[in-house]
PDB file of C-alpha atoms and ligand atoms in Angstrom:
ATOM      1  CA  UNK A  12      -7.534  29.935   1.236  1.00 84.00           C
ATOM      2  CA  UNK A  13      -6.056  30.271   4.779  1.00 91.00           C
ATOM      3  CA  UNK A  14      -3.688  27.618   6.122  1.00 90.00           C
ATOM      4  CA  UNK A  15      -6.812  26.070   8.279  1.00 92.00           C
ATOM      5  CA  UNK A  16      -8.750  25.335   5.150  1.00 94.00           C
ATOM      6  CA  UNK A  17      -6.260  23.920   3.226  1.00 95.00           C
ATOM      7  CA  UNK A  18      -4.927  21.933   6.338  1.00 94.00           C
ATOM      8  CA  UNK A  19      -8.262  20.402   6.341  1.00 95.00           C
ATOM      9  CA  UNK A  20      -8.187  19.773   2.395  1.00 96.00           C
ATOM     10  CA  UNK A  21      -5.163  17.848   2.940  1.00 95.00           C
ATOM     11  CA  UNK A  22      -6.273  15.154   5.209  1.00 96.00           C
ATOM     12  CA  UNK A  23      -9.621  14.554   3.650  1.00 96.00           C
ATOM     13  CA  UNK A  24      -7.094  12.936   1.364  1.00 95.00           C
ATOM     14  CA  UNK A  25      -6.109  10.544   3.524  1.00 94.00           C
ATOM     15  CA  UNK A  26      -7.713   7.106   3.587  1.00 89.00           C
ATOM     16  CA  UNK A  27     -11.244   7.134   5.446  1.00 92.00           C
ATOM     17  CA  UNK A  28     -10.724  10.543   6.857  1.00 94.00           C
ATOM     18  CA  UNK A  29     -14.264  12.671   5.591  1.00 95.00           C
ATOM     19  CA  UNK A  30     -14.437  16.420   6.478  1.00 94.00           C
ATOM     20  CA  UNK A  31     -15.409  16.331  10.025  1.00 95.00           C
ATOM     21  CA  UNK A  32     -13.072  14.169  10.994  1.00 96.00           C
ATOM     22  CA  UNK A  33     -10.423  16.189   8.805  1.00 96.00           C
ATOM     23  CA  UNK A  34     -11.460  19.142  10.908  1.00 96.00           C
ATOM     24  CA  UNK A  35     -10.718  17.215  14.073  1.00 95.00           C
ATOM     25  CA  UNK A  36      -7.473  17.579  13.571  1.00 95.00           C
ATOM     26  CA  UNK A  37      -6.810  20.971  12.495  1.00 95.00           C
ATOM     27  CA  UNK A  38      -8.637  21.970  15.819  1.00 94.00           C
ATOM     28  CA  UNK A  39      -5.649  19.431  17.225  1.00 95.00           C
ATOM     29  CA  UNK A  40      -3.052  20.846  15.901  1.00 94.00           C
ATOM     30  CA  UNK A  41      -4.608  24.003  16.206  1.00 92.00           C
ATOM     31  CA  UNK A  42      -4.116  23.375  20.126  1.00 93.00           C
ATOM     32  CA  UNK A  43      -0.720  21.415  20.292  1.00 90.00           C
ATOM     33  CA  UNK A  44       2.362  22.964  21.318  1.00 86.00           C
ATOM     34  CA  UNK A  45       4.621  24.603  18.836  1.00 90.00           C
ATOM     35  CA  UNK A  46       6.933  21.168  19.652  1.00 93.00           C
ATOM     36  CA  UNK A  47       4.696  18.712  18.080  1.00 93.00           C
ATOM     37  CA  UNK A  48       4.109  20.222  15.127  1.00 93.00           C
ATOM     38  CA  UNK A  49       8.044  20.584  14.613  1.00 93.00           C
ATOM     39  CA  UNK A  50       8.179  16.869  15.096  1.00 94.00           C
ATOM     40  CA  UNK A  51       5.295  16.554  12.689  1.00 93.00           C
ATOM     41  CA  UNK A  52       6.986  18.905  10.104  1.00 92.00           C
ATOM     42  CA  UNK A  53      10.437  16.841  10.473  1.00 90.00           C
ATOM     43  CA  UNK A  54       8.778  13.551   9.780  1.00 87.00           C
ATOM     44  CA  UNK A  55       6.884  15.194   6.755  1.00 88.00           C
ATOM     45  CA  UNK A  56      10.337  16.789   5.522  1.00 85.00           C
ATOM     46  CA  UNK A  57      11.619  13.578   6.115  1.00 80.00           C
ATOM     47  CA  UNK A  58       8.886  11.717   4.091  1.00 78.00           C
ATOM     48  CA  UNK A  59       9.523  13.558   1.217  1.00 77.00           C
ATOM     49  CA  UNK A  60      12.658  12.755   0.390  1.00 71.00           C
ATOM     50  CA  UNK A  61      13.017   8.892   1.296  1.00 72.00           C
ATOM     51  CA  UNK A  62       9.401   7.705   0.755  1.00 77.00           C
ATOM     52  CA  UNK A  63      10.592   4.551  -1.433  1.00 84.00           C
ATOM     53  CA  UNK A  64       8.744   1.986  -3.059  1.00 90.00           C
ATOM     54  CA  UNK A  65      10.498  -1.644  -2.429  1.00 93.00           C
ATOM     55  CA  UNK A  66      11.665  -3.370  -5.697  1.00 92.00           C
ATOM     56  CA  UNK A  67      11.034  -6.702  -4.347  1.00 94.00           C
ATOM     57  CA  UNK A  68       7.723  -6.895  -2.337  1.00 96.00           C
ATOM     58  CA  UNK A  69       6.130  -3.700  -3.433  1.00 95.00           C
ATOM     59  CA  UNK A  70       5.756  -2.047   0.053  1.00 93.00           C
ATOM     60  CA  UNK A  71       6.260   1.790   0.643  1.00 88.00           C
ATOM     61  CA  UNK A  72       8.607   2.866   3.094  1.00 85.00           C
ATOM     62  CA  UNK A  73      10.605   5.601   4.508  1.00 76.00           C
ATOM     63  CA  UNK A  74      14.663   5.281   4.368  1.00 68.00           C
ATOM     64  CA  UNK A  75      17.255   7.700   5.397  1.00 65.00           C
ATOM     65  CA  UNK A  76      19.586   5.991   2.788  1.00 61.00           C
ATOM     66  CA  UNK A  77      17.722   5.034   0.171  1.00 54.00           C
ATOM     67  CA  UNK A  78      19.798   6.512  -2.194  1.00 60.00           C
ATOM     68  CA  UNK A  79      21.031   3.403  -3.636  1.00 61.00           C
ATOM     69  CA  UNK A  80      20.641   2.172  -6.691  1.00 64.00           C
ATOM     70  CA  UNK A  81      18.668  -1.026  -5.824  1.00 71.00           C
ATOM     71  CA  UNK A  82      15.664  -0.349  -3.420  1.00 86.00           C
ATOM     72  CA  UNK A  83      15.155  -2.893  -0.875  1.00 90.00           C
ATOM     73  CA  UNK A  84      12.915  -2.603   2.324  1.00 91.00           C
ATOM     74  CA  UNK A  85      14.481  -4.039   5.236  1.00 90.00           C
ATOM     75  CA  UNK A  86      12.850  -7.140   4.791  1.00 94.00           C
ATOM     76  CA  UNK A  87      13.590  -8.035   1.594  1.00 94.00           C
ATOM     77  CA  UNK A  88      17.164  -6.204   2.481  1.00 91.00           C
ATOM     78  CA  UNK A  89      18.558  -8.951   4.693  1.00 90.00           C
ATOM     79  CA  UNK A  90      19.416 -13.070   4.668  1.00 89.00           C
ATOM     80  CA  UNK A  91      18.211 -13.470   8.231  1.00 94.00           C
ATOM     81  CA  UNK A  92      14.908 -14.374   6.797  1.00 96.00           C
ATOM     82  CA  UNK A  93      13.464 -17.638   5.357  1.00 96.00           C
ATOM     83  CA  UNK A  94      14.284 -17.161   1.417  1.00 94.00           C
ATOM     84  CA  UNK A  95      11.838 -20.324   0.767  1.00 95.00           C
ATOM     85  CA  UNK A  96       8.603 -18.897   1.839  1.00 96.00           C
ATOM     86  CA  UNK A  97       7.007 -16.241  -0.072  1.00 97.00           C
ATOM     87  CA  UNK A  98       3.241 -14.903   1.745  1.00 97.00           C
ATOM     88  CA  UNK A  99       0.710 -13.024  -0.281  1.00 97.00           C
ATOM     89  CA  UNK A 100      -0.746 -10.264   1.400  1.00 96.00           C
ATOM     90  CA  UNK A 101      -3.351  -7.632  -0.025  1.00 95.00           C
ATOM     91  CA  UNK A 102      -1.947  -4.522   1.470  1.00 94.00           C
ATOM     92  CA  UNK A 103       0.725  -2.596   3.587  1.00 93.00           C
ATOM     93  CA  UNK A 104      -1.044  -3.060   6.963  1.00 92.00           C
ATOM     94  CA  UNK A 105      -1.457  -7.219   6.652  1.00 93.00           C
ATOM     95  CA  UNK A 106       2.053  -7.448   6.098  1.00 95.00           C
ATOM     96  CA  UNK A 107       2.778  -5.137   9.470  1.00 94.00           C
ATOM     97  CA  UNK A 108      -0.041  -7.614  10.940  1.00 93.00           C
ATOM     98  CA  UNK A 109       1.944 -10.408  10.557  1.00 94.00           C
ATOM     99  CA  UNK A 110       5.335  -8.993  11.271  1.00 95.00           C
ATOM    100  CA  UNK A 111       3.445  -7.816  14.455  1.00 94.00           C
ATOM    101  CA  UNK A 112       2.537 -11.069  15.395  1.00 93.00           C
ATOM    102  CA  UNK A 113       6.455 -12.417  14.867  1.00 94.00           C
ATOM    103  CA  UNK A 114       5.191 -15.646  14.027  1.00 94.00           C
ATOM    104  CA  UNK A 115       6.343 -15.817  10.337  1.00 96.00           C
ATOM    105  CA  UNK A 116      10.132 -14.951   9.122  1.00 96.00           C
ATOM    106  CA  UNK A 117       9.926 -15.526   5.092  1.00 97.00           C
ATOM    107  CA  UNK A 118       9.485 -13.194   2.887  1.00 97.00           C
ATOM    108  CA  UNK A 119       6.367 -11.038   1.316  1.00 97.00           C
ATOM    109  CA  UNK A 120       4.666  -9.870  -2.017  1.00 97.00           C
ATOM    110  CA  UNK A 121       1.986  -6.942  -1.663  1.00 97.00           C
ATOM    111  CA  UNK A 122      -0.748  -7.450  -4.232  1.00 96.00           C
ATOM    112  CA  UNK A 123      -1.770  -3.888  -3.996  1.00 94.00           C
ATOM    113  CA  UNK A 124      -5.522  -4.621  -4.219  1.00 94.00           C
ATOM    114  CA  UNK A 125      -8.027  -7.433  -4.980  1.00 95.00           C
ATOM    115  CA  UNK A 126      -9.899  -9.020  -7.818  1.00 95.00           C
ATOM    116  CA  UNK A 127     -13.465  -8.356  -7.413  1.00 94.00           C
ATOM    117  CA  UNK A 128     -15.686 -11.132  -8.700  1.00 92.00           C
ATOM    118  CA  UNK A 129     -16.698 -11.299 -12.755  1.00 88.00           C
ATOM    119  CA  UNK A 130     -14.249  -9.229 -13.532  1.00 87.00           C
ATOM    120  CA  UNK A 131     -12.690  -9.203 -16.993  1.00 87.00           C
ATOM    121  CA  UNK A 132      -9.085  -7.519 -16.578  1.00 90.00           C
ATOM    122  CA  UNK A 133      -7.643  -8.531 -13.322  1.00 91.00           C
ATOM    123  CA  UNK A 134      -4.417  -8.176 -14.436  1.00 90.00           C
ATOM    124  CA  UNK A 135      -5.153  -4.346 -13.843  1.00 90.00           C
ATOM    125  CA  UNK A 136      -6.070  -4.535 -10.349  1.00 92.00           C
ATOM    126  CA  UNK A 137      -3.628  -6.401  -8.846  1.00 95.00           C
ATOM    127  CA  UNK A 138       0.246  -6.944  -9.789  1.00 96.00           C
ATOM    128  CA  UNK A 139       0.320 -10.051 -11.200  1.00 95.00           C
ATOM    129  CA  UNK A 140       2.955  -9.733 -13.616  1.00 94.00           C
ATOM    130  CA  UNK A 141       5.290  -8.738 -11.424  1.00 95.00           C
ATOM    131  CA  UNK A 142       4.284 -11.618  -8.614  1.00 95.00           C
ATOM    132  CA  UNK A 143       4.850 -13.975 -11.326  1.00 93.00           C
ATOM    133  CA  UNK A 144       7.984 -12.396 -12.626  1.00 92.00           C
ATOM    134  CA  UNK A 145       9.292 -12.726  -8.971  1.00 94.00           C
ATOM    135  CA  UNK A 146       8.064 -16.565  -8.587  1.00 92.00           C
ATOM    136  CA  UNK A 147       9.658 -17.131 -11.725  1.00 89.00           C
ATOM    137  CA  UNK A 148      12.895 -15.850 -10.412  1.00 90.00           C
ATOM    138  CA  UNK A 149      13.028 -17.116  -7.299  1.00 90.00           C
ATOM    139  CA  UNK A 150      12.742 -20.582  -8.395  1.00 87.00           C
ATOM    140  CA  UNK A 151      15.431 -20.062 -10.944  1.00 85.00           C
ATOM    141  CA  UNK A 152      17.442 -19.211  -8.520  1.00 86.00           C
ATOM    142  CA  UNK A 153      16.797 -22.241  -6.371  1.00 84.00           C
ATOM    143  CA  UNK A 154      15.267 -20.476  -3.273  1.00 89.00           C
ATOM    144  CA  UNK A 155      11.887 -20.253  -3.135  1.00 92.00           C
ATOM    145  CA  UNK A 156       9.520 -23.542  -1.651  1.00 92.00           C
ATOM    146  CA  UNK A 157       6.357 -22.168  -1.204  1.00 94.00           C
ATOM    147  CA  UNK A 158       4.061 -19.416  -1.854  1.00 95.00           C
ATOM    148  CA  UNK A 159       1.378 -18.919   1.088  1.00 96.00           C
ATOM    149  CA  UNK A 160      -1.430 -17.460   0.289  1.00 95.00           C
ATOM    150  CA  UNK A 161      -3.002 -14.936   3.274  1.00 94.00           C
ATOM    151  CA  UNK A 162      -5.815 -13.201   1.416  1.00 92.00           C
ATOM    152  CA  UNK A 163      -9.125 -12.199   3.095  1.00 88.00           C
ATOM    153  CA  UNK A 164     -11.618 -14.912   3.729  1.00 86.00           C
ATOM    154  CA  UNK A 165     -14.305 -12.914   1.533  1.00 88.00           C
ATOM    155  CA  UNK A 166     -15.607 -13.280  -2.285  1.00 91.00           C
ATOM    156  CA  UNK A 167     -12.996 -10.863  -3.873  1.00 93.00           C
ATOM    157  CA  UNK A 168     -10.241 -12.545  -1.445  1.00 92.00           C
ATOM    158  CA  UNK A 169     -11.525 -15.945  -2.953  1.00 92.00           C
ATOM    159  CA  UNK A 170     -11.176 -14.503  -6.290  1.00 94.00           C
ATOM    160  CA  UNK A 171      -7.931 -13.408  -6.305  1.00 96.00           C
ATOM    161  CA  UNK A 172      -6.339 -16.574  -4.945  1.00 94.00           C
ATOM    162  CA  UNK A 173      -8.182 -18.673  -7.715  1.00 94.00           C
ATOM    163  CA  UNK A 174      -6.719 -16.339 -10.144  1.00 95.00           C
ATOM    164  CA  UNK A 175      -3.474 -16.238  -9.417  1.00 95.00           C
ATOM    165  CA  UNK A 176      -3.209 -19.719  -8.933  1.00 93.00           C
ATOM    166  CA  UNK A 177      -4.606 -20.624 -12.214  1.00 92.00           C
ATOM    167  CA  UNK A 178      -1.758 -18.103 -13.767  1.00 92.00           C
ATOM    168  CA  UNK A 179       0.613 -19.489 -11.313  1.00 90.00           C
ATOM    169  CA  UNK A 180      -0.060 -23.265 -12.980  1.00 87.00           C
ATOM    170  CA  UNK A 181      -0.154 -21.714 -16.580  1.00 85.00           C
ATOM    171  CA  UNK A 182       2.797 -19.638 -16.404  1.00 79.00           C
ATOM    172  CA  UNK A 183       5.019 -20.936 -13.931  1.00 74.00           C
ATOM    173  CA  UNK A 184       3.736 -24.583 -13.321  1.00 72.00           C
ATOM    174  CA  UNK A 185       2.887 -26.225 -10.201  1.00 67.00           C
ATOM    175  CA  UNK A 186       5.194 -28.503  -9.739  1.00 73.00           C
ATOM    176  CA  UNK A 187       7.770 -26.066  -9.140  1.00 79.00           C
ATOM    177  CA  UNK A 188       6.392 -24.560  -6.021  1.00 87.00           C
ATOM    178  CA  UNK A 189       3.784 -25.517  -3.345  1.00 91.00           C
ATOM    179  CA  UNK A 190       0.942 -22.896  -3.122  1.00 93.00           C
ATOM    180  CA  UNK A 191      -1.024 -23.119   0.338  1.00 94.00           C
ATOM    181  CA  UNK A 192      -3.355 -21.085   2.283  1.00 92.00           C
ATOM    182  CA  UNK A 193      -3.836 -20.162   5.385  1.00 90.00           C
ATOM    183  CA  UNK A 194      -6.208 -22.079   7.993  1.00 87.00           C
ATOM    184  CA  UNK A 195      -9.639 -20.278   7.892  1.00 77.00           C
ATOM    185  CA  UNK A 196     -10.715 -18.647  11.348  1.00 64.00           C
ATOM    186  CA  UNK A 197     -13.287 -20.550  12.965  1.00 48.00           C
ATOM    187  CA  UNK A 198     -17.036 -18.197  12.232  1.00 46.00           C
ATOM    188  CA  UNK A 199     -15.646 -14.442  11.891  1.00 51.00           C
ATOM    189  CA  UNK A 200     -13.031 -15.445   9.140  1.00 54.00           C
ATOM    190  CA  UNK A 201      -9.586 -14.639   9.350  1.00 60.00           C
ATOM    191  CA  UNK A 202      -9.053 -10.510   8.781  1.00 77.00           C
ATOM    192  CA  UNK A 203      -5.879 -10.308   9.030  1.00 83.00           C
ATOM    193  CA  UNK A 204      -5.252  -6.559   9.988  1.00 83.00           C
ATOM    194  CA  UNK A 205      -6.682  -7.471  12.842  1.00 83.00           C
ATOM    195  CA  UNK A 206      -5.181 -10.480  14.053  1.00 85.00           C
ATOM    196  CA  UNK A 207      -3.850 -11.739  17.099  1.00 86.00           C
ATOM    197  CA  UNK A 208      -0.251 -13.588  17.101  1.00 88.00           C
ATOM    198  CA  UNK A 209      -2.305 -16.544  18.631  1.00 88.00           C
ATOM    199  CA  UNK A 210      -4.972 -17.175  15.604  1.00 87.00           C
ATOM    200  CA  UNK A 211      -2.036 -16.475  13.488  1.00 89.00           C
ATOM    201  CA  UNK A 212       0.327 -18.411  14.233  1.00 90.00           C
ATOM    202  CA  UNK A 213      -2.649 -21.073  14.388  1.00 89.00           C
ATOM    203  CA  UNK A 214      -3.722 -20.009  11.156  1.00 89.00           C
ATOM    204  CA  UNK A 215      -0.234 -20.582   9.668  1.00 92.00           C
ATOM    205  CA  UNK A 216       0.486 -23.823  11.352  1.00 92.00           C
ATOM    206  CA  UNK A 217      -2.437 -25.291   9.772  1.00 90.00           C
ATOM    207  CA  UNK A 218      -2.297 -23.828   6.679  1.00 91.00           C
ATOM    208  CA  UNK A 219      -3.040 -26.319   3.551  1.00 88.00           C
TER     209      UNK A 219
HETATM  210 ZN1   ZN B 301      10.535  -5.377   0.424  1.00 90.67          ZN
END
């Protein structure tokens, strides 16, 4: 297989990306100068070696110094941010979303997915043990207030909230920690991806 092939092999990997559009960027690159795909190659190079999974809220990320023993994103690597509020966010890109909007300075937990309706092992899907495990923590160490809750506004986003609430209650209890939600957008529903900082910060004003 020439490099062209397997170039285009690779990024039908990626997320969303079917064989035309894979193609689309060989013929790119194919047609770049010789400098961007140095830059490409560095980042890649670069990739491999500190791609890092945080300890704390589950998000991948690349760090020149991740060598340490703990791994901590930035987020979760600093006490500039609001220890007492914990937000609930399906994947990678919500939580850049928000941070995008600079609206919200707590902290996050990535689900890594969602439960879809009538399912019987949600546990599987999503990482529940380890968002309880963290709750659990946090409130034994006196610093967490309130979990928020910013999960789509569809069925499986419904779902999931309703089942990690109930395990919240069951395993945690309730009265430990205030669960809310964020306000619902007004017709389209709240996708959070895409979401301005004015809805937002709306949104998380009035959540309940
Ligand atoms: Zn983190």
């Amino acid at each position: 297989m020439n490099a062209t092939d397997r170039l285009t092999e690779l990024f039908m990997r990626f997320p969303g990306i079917g064989p035309k559009q894979a193609k689309r960027f060989v013929y790119f690159l194919l047609r770049e100068h010789s400098h961007f795909k140095e830059q490409l190659i560095k980042a890649l190079e670069e990739l491999k070696f500190t791609g890092k999974q945080c300890e704390k809220c589950y998000r991948f990320f690349g760090d020149k110094n991740a060598q340490k023993a703990k791994v901590l994103c930035s987020i979760c690597d600093t006490n500039s941010r609001d220890q007492s509020l914990l937000m609930v966010v399906e994947k990678e890109l919500d939580l850049d979303a928000v941070e995008k909007t600079g609206s919200y300075n707590g902290l996050y937990f990535i689900l890594g997915g969602l439960v879809p309706p009538l399912t019987d092992k949600p546990s599987e899907i999503i990482r529940i043990r380890e968002l309880t495990n963290r709750i659990h923590n946090d409130i034994d160490n006196k610093v967490l207030s309130e979990v928020i809750f910013a999960l789509p506004v569809t069925d499986y986003g419904d779902t999931t909230t309703e089942y990690i609430e109930k395990t919240i209650k069951q395993i945690v209890g309730i009265e430990k920690v205030k669960l809310s939600h964020l306000a619902r957008g007004l017709s389209s529903g709240l996708e959070l991806e895409y979401v301005d900082r004015a809805t937002f910060k709306s949104a998380l004003d009035r959540r309940d």
